[in-house]
Amino acid sequence: MNIHVLSLFPEMFTGVFGSSILKKAQEKETVGLSVTDFREYAVNKHAQVDDYPYGGGAGMVLKPEPLFNAVEALSKDGKKPRVILMCPQGERFTQKKAEELAKEEDLLFLCGHYEGYDERIREHLVTDELSIGDFVLTGGELAAMTIIDSVVRLLPGVLGNDDSPILDSFSTGMLEHPHYTRPADFRGMKVPDVLLSGNHAKIEQWRMEQSLKRTFERRPDLLVDIELSKEQKTYLEKLKNGKA
């Protein structure tokens, strides 16, 4: 996979792209990450990327020319990548969307600043508008980093254990079960006996119940759209009735 980012502040990505899982993914050549300052594609001698909005109003608006020129320059063999606009008005980003994007060969993220984008960028250049939540950031860079991290970790071989992303919270439709490690007794706080039993069937049963319980308590909205097994439905009823 190749991921390109267009930003006026490419230095913001240096630490994130050069650390941890994203660094390892590049070393394995599973993903290529690049950041371009789209000011390089401005059309006047002052390298201007923004201008006053027609009709008046506060703030400055990103001009269409630099972003159109940059996307066209980065498109391989004339094939435009999936172009993602980071915007608080966009579709709410989810794990399902991350899984969808992880199947692409080329992604290109547009990170804006100032008051907003010229509407022609939305209408004729981008394929997706994404938001990471109902709040406003100074620019799209931090949001793009978040999405890129969540997508890259889903690529085969990146995490070392390909089962890890399958069992993550939201990937199954529910929140993940609790985890414990050594020591078994820390300051009187003990690991549940079932996890020390060696009985894998009971351990999986416990994990299923804990995952369902945590989701019911913290994010009951997630249970509306997922299909539960008969066993899960029975346990959910116990939770609702306070008998679990």
mmCIF file of C-alpha atoms in Angstrom:
data_model
loop_
_atom_site.group_PDB
_atom_site.id
_atom_site.type_symbol
_atom_site.label_atom_id
_atom_site.label_comp_id
_atom_site.label_asym_id
_atom_site.label_seq_id
_atom_site.Cartn_x
_atom_site.Cartn_y
_atom_site.Cartn_z
ATOM 1 C CA MET A 1 0.000 0.000 0.000
ATOM 2 C CA ASN A 2 1.086 3.563 -0.691
ATOM 3 C CA ILE A 3 -0.168 6.407 1.484
ATOM 4 C CA HIS A 4 0.437 10.029 0.537
ATOM 5 C CA VAL A 5 -0.355 13.058 2.671
ATOM 6 C CA LEU A 6 -0.754 16.631 1.459
ATOM 7 C CA SER A 7 -0.110 19.088 4.281
ATOM 8 C CA LEU A 8 1.233 22.579 4.841
ATOM 9 C CA PHE A 9 3.099 21.214 7.880
ATOM 10 C CA PRO A 10 4.851 17.995 6.780
ATOM 11 C CA GLU A 11 7.227 18.147 9.746
ATOM 12 C CA MET A 12 4.325 17.157 12.012
ATOM 13 C CA PHE A 13 4.446 13.631 10.602
ATOM 14 C CA THR A 14 8.149 12.961 11.187
ATOM 15 C CA GLY A 15 7.871 11.477 14.670
ATOM 16 C CA VAL A 16 4.695 9.500 14.004
ATOM 17 C CA PHE A 17 5.805 7.962 10.710
ATOM 18 C CA GLY A 18 9.289 7.250 12.084
ATOM 19 C CA SER A 19 8.183 5.369 15.196
ATOM 20 C CA SER A 20 6.571 2.148 16.379
ATOM 21 C CA ILE A 21 4.289 0.147 14.073
ATOM 22 C CA LEU A 22 4.332 2.669 11.224
ATOM 23 C CA LYS A 23 8.128 2.585 11.132
ATOM 24 C CA LYS A 24 8.192 -1.230 11.159
ATOM 25 C CA ALA A 25 5.569 -1.405 8.398
ATOM 26 C CA GLN A 26 7.775 0.746 6.178
ATOM 27 C CA GLU A 27 10.869 -1.309 6.986
ATOM 28 C CA LYS A 28 8.975 -4.442 5.917
ATOM 29 C CA GLU A 29 7.944 -2.578 2.751
ATOM 30 C CA THR A 30 4.323 -3.315 3.551
ATOM 31 C CA VAL A 31 3.478 0.355 3.200
ATOM 32 C CA GLY A 32 5.079 3.433 1.728
ATOM 33 C CA LEU A 33 4.396 6.707 3.547
ATOM 34 C CA SER A 34 5.125 10.118 2.077
ATOM 35 C CA VAL A 35 4.206 13.692 2.987
ATOM 36 C CA THR A 36 4.201 16.582 0.525
ATOM 37 C CA ASP A 37 3.853 20.282 1.241
ATOM 38 C CA PHE A 38 1.171 21.269 -1.247
ATOM 39 C CA ARG A 39 2.435 24.834 -1.157
ATOM 40 C CA GLU A 40 4.936 23.539 -3.727
ATOM 41 C CA TYR A 41 2.033 23.329 -6.174
ATOM 42 C CA ALA A 42 0.800 26.899 -5.757
ATOM 43 C CA VAL A 43 0.518 28.828 -9.017
ATOM 44 C CA ASN A 44 1.819 32.308 -8.139
ATOM 45 C CA LYS A 45 5.229 33.604 -7.119
ATOM 46 C CA HIS A 46 4.137 34.067 -3.506
ATOM 47 C CA ALA A 47 3.190 30.369 -3.204
ATOM 48 C CA GLN A 48 -0.271 31.404 -2.044
ATOM 49 C CA VAL A 49 -2.547 28.526 -1.012
ATOM 50 C CA ASP A 50 -5.463 30.448 0.505
ATOM 51 C CA ASP A 51 -7.563 33.507 -0.251
ATOM 52 C CA TYR A 52 -10.514 35.514 1.046
ATOM 53 C CA PRO A 53 -13.947 33.911 0.659
ATOM 54 C CA TYR A 54 -16.279 35.249 -1.995
ATOM 55 C CA GLY A 55 -19.205 36.991 -0.328
ATOM 56 C CA GLY A 56 -17.135 38.025 2.667
ATOM 57 C CA GLY A 57 -16.814 36.441 6.076
ATOM 58 C CA ALA A 58 -14.163 35.515 8.606
ATOM 59 C CA GLY A 59 -11.119 33.405 7.851
ATOM 60 C CA MET A 60 -9.335 32.265 4.715
ATOM 61 C CA VAL A 61 -10.272 29.484 2.278
ATOM 62 C CA LEU A 62 -7.877 26.995 0.672
ATOM 63 C CA LYS A 63 -7.574 27.587 -3.059
ATOM 64 C CA PRO A 64 -8.335 24.769 -5.512
ATOM 65 C CA GLU A 65 -5.257 25.059 -7.745
ATOM 66 C CA PRO A 66 -2.550 23.775 -5.347
ATOM 67 C CA LEU A 67 -4.528 20.727 -4.247
ATOM 68 C CA PHE A 68 -5.729 19.783 -7.732
ATOM 69 C CA ASN A 69 -2.182 20.143 -9.061
ATOM 70 C CA ALA A 70 -0.699 18.088 -6.219
ATOM 71 C CA VAL A 71 -3.193 15.234 -6.536
ATOM 72 C CA GLU A 72 -2.685 15.082 -10.286
ATOM 73 C CA ALA A 73 1.093 15.017 -9.844
ATOM 74 C CA LEU A 74 0.898 12.171 -7.332
ATOM 75 C CA SER A 75 -1.512 10.080 -9.395
ATOM 76 C CA LYS A 76 0.355 7.148 -10.910
ATOM 77 C CA ASP A 77 -0.124 6.533 -14.628
ATOM 78 C CA GLY A 78 -3.058 8.919 -14.555
ATOM 79 C CA LYS A 79 -4.913 6.699 -12.066
ATOM 80 C CA LYS A 80 -6.217 8.816 -9.225
ATOM 81 C CA PRO A 81 -5.825 7.302 -5.744
ATOM 82 C CA ARG A 82 -8.613 7.295 -3.212
ATOM 83 C CA VAL A 83 -8.536 10.898 -2.037
ATOM 84 C CA ILE A 84 -9.597 11.486 1.557
ATOM 85 C CA LEU A 85 -10.455 14.946 2.814
ATOM 86 C CA MET A 86 -10.036 15.447 6.550
ATOM 87 C CA CYS A 87 -13.005 17.527 7.610
ATOM 88 C CA PRO A 88 -15.284 17.861 10.689
ATOM 89 C CA GLN A 89 -18.264 17.750 8.304
ATOM 90 C CA GLY A 90 -17.230 14.342 6.984
ATOM 91 C CA GLU A 91 -18.431 10.813 7.665
ATOM 92 C CA ARG A 92 -17.591 9.607 11.169
ATOM 93 C CA PHE A 93 -14.548 7.346 10.966
ATOM 94 C CA THR A 94 -15.076 3.806 12.294
ATOM 95 C CA GLN A 95 -13.222 0.499 12.458
ATOM 96 C CA LYS A 96 -15.367 -0.706 9.567
ATOM 97 C CA LYS A 97 -14.102 2.207 7.476
ATOM 98 C CA ALA A 98 -10.525 1.378 8.469
ATOM 99 C CA GLU A 99 -11.021 -2.183 7.241
ATOM 100 C CA GLU A 100 -12.429 -0.851 3.979
ATOM 101 C CA LEU A 101 -9.505 1.518 3.403
ATOM 102 C CA ALA A 102 -6.975 -1.206 4.243
ATOM 103 C CA LYS A 103 -7.992 -2.985 1.029
ATOM 104 C CA GLU A 104 -6.881 -0.074 -1.167
ATOM 105 C CA GLU A 105 -3.537 0.175 -2.963
ATOM 106 C CA ASP A 106 -3.217 3.952 -2.852
ATOM 107 C CA LEU A 107 -4.612 6.460 -0.364
ATOM 108 C CA LEU A 108 -4.089 10.207 -0.421
ATOM 109 C CA PHE A 109 -5.023 12.395 2.552
ATOM 110 C CA LEU A 110 -5.739 16.114 2.243
ATOM 111 C CA CYS A 111 -5.057 18.048 5.449
ATOM 112 C CA GLY A 112 -6.502 21.525 5.482
ATOM 113 C CA HIS A 113 -6.109 24.600 7.635
ATOM 114 C CA TYR A 114 -7.786 27.985 7.860
ATOM 115 C CA GLU A 115 -11.555 28.419 7.522
ATOM 116 C CA GLY A 116 -12.155 25.644 5.028
ATOM 117 C CA TYR A 117 -11.790 24.358 1.479
ATOM 118 C CA ASP A 118 -12.983 25.796 -1.807
ATOM 119 C CA GLU A 119 -16.138 23.757 -2.467
ATOM 120 C CA ARG A 120 -14.830 22.606 -5.852
ATOM 121 C CA ILE A 121 -12.250 20.534 -3.995
ATOM 122 C CA ARG A 122 -15.053 18.617 -2.275
ATOM 123 C CA GLU A 123 -17.158 18.249 -5.379
ATOM 124 C CA HIS A 124 -14.567 17.292 -7.984
ATOM 125 C CA LEU A 125 -11.392 16.071 -6.316
ATOM 126 C CA VAL A 126 -12.074 13.943 -3.224
ATOM 127 C CA THR A 127 -13.659 10.510 -2.941
ATOM 128 C CA ASP A 128 -14.204 10.502 0.844
ATOM 129 C CA GLU A 129 -14.678 13.108 3.568
ATOM 130 C CA LEU A 130 -13.805 11.781 7.025
ATOM 131 C CA SER A 131 -14.037 13.093 10.580
ATOM 132 C CA ILE A 132 -12.679 11.472 13.739
ATOM 133 C CA GLY A 133 -15.291 13.086 15.976
ATOM 134 C CA ASP A 134 -17.633 15.955 16.652
ATOM 135 C CA PHE A 135 -14.976 18.513 17.442
ATOM 136 C CA VAL A 136 -12.714 20.862 15.502
ATOM 137 C CA LEU A 137 -8.919 20.657 15.298
ATOM 138 C CA THR A 138 -6.513 23.340 14.131
ATOM 139 C CA GLY A 139 -5.836 21.290 11.025
ATOM 140 C CA GLY A 140 -6.344 17.863 9.516
ATOM 141 C CA GLU A 141 -2.898 16.479 10.330
ATOM 142 C CA LEU A 142 -3.651 14.852 13.693
ATOM 143 C CA ALA A 143 -6.835 13.299 12.326
ATOM 144 C CA ALA A 144 -4.973 11.934 9.301
ATOM 145 C CA MET A 145 -2.298 10.401 11.553
ATOM 146 C CA THR A 146 -5.005 8.672 13.570
ATOM 147 C CA ILE A 147 -6.671 7.179 10.528
ATOM 148 C CA ILE A 148 -3.394 6.145 8.888
ATOM 149 C CA ASP A 149 -2.290 4.331 12.052
ATOM 150 C CA SER A 150 -5.595 2.462 12.308
ATOM 151 C CA VAL A 151 -5.426 1.421 8.640
ATOM 152 C CA VAL A 152 -1.760 0.357 8.487
ATOM 153 C CA ARG A 153 -2.016 -1.896 11.548
ATOM 154 C CA LEU A 154 -4.624 -3.946 9.661
ATOM 155 C CA LEU A 155 -2.268 -4.807 6.801
ATOM 156 C CA PRO A 156 -1.035 -8.429 6.764
ATOM 157 C CA GLY A 157 2.133 -8.998 8.763
ATOM 158 C CA VAL A 158 2.318 -5.533 10.301
ATOM 159 C CA LEU A 159 1.430 -6.555 13.870
ATOM 160 C CA GLY A 160 3.318 -9.849 13.802
ATOM 161 C CA ASN A 161 0.168 -11.752 14.772
ATOM 162 C CA ASP A 162 -2.531 -11.499 12.117
ATOM 163 C CA ASP A 163 -5.190 -12.504 14.669
ATOM 164 C CA SER A 164 -4.561 -9.365 16.742
ATOM 165 C CA PRO A 165 -6.622 -6.900 14.656
ATOM 166 C CA ILE A 166 -9.429 -9.438 14.274
ATOM 167 C CA LEU A 167 -9.903 -9.524 18.048
ATOM 168 C CA ASP A 168 -9.646 -5.764 18.599
ATOM 169 C CA SER A 169 -12.476 -3.717 20.032
ATOM 170 C CA PHE A 170 -15.001 -2.803 17.314
ATOM 171 C CA SER A 171 -13.615 -5.383 14.850
ATOM 172 C CA THR A 172 -15.965 -7.965 16.337
ATOM 173 C CA GLY A 173 -18.713 -5.400 16.753
ATOM 174 C CA MET A 174 -18.161 -5.313 20.514
ATOM 175 C CA LEU A 175 -15.587 -3.974 22.946
ATOM 176 C CA GLU A 176 -12.696 -6.273 23.758
ATOM 177 C CA HIS A 177 -12.581 -8.401 26.922
ATOM 178 C CA PRO A 178 -10.221 -7.518 29.835
ATOM 179 C CA HIS A 179 -6.567 -8.603 29.685
ATOM 180 C CA TYR A 180 -4.223 -9.743 32.468
ATOM 181 C CA THR A 181 -0.555 -10.724 32.668
ATOM 182 C CA ARG A 182 1.980 -11.719 35.347
ATOM 183 C CA PRO A 183 2.077 -11.561 38.310
ATOM 184 C CA ALA A 184 -1.092 -13.497 39.099
ATOM 185 C CA ASP A 185 -1.367 -11.658 42.419
ATOM 186 C CA PHE A 186 -0.363 -7.996 42.512
ATOM 187 C CA ARG A 187 -0.883 -6.254 45.858
ATOM 188 C CA GLY A 188 -3.814 -8.511 46.573
ATOM 189 C CA MET A 189 -5.417 -7.858 43.174
ATOM 190 C CA LYS A 190 -5.740 -11.286 41.604
ATOM 191 C CA VAL A 191 -6.154 -12.527 38.073
ATOM 192 C CA PRO A 192 -9.517 -14.334 37.595
ATOM 193 C CA ASP A 193 -9.106 -18.030 38.350
ATOM 194 C CA VAL A 194 -10.567 -19.086 34.997
ATOM 195 C CA LEU A 195 -7.592 -17.548 33.154
ATOM 196 C CA LEU A 196 -5.208 -19.688 35.219
ATOM 197 C CA SER A 197 -7.206 -22.879 34.791
ATOM 198 C CA GLY A 198 -5.776 -24.005 31.458
ATOM 199 C CA ASN A 199 -9.323 -24.846 30.343
ATOM 200 C CA HIS A 200 -9.462 -23.120 26.958
ATOM 201 C CA ALA A 201 -13.181 -23.658 26.471
ATOM 202 C CA LYS A 202 -13.965 -21.952 29.788
ATOM 203 C CA ILE A 203 -11.502 -19.167 29.013
ATOM 204 C CA GLU A 204 -13.195 -18.438 25.670
ATOM 205 C CA GLN A 205 -16.594 -18.521 27.391
ATOM 206 C CA TRP A 206 -15.368 -16.030 30.002
ATOM 207 C CA ARG A 207 -13.904 -13.743 27.350
ATOM 208 C CA MET A 208 -17.119 -13.786 25.345
ATOM 209 C CA GLU A 209 -19.170 -12.922 28.420
ATOM 210 C CA GLN A 210 -16.791 -10.182 29.527
ATOM 211 C CA SER A 211 -16.753 -8.650 26.056
ATOM 212 C CA LEU A 212 -20.528 -8.621 25.954
ATOM 213 C CA LYS A 213 -20.765 -7.287 29.510
ATOM 214 C CA ARG A 214 -18.292 -4.460 28.836
ATOM 215 C CA THR A 215 -20.119 -3.501 25.651
ATOM 216 C CA PHE A 216 -23.497 -3.564 27.391
ATOM 217 C CA GLU A 217 -22.212 -1.353 30.199
ATOM 218 C CA ARG A 218 -20.128 1.105 28.169
ATOM 219 C CA ARG A 219 -21.425 1.125 24.599
ATOM 220 C CA PRO A 220 -24.899 -0.445 24.443
ATOM 221 C CA ASP A 221 -25.456 1.340 21.125
ATOM 222 C CA LEU A 222 -23.053 -1.125 19.489
ATOM 223 C CA LEU A 223 -25.347 -4.025 20.282
ATOM 224 C CA VAL A 224 -28.159 -2.634 18.160
ATOM 225 C CA ASP A 225 -26.597 -3.514 14.816
ATOM 226 C CA ILE A 226 -24.714 -6.759 15.464
ATOM 227 C CA GLU A 227 -25.988 -10.308 15.157
ATOM 228 C CA LEU A 228 -25.578 -12.243 18.395
ATOM 229 C CA SER A 229 -25.415 -15.989 18.811
ATOM 230 C CA LYS A 230 -28.042 -17.798 20.866
ATOM 231 C CA GLU A 231 -25.536 -18.089 23.699
ATOM 232 C CA GLN A 232 -24.766 -14.377 23.578
ATOM 233 C CA LYS A 233 -28.450 -13.457 23.523
ATOM 234 C CA THR A 234 -29.050 -15.588 26.620
ATOM 235 C CA TYR A 235 -26.185 -13.918 28.478
ATOM 236 C CA LEU A 236 -27.340 -10.477 27.375
ATOM 237 C CA GLU A 237 -30.778 -11.128 28.846
ATOM 238 C CA LYS A 238 -29.115 -12.058 32.144
ATOM 239 C CA LEU A 239 -27.204 -8.766 32.048
ATOM 240 C CA LYS A 240 -30.382 -6.808 31.397
ATOM 241 C CA ASN A 241 -32.118 -8.531 34.290
ATOM 242 C CA GLY A 242 -29.165 -8.129 36.648
ATOM 243 C CA LYS A 243 -28.679 -11.893 36.948
ATOM 244 C CA ALA A 244 -25.255 -12.241 35.289
#
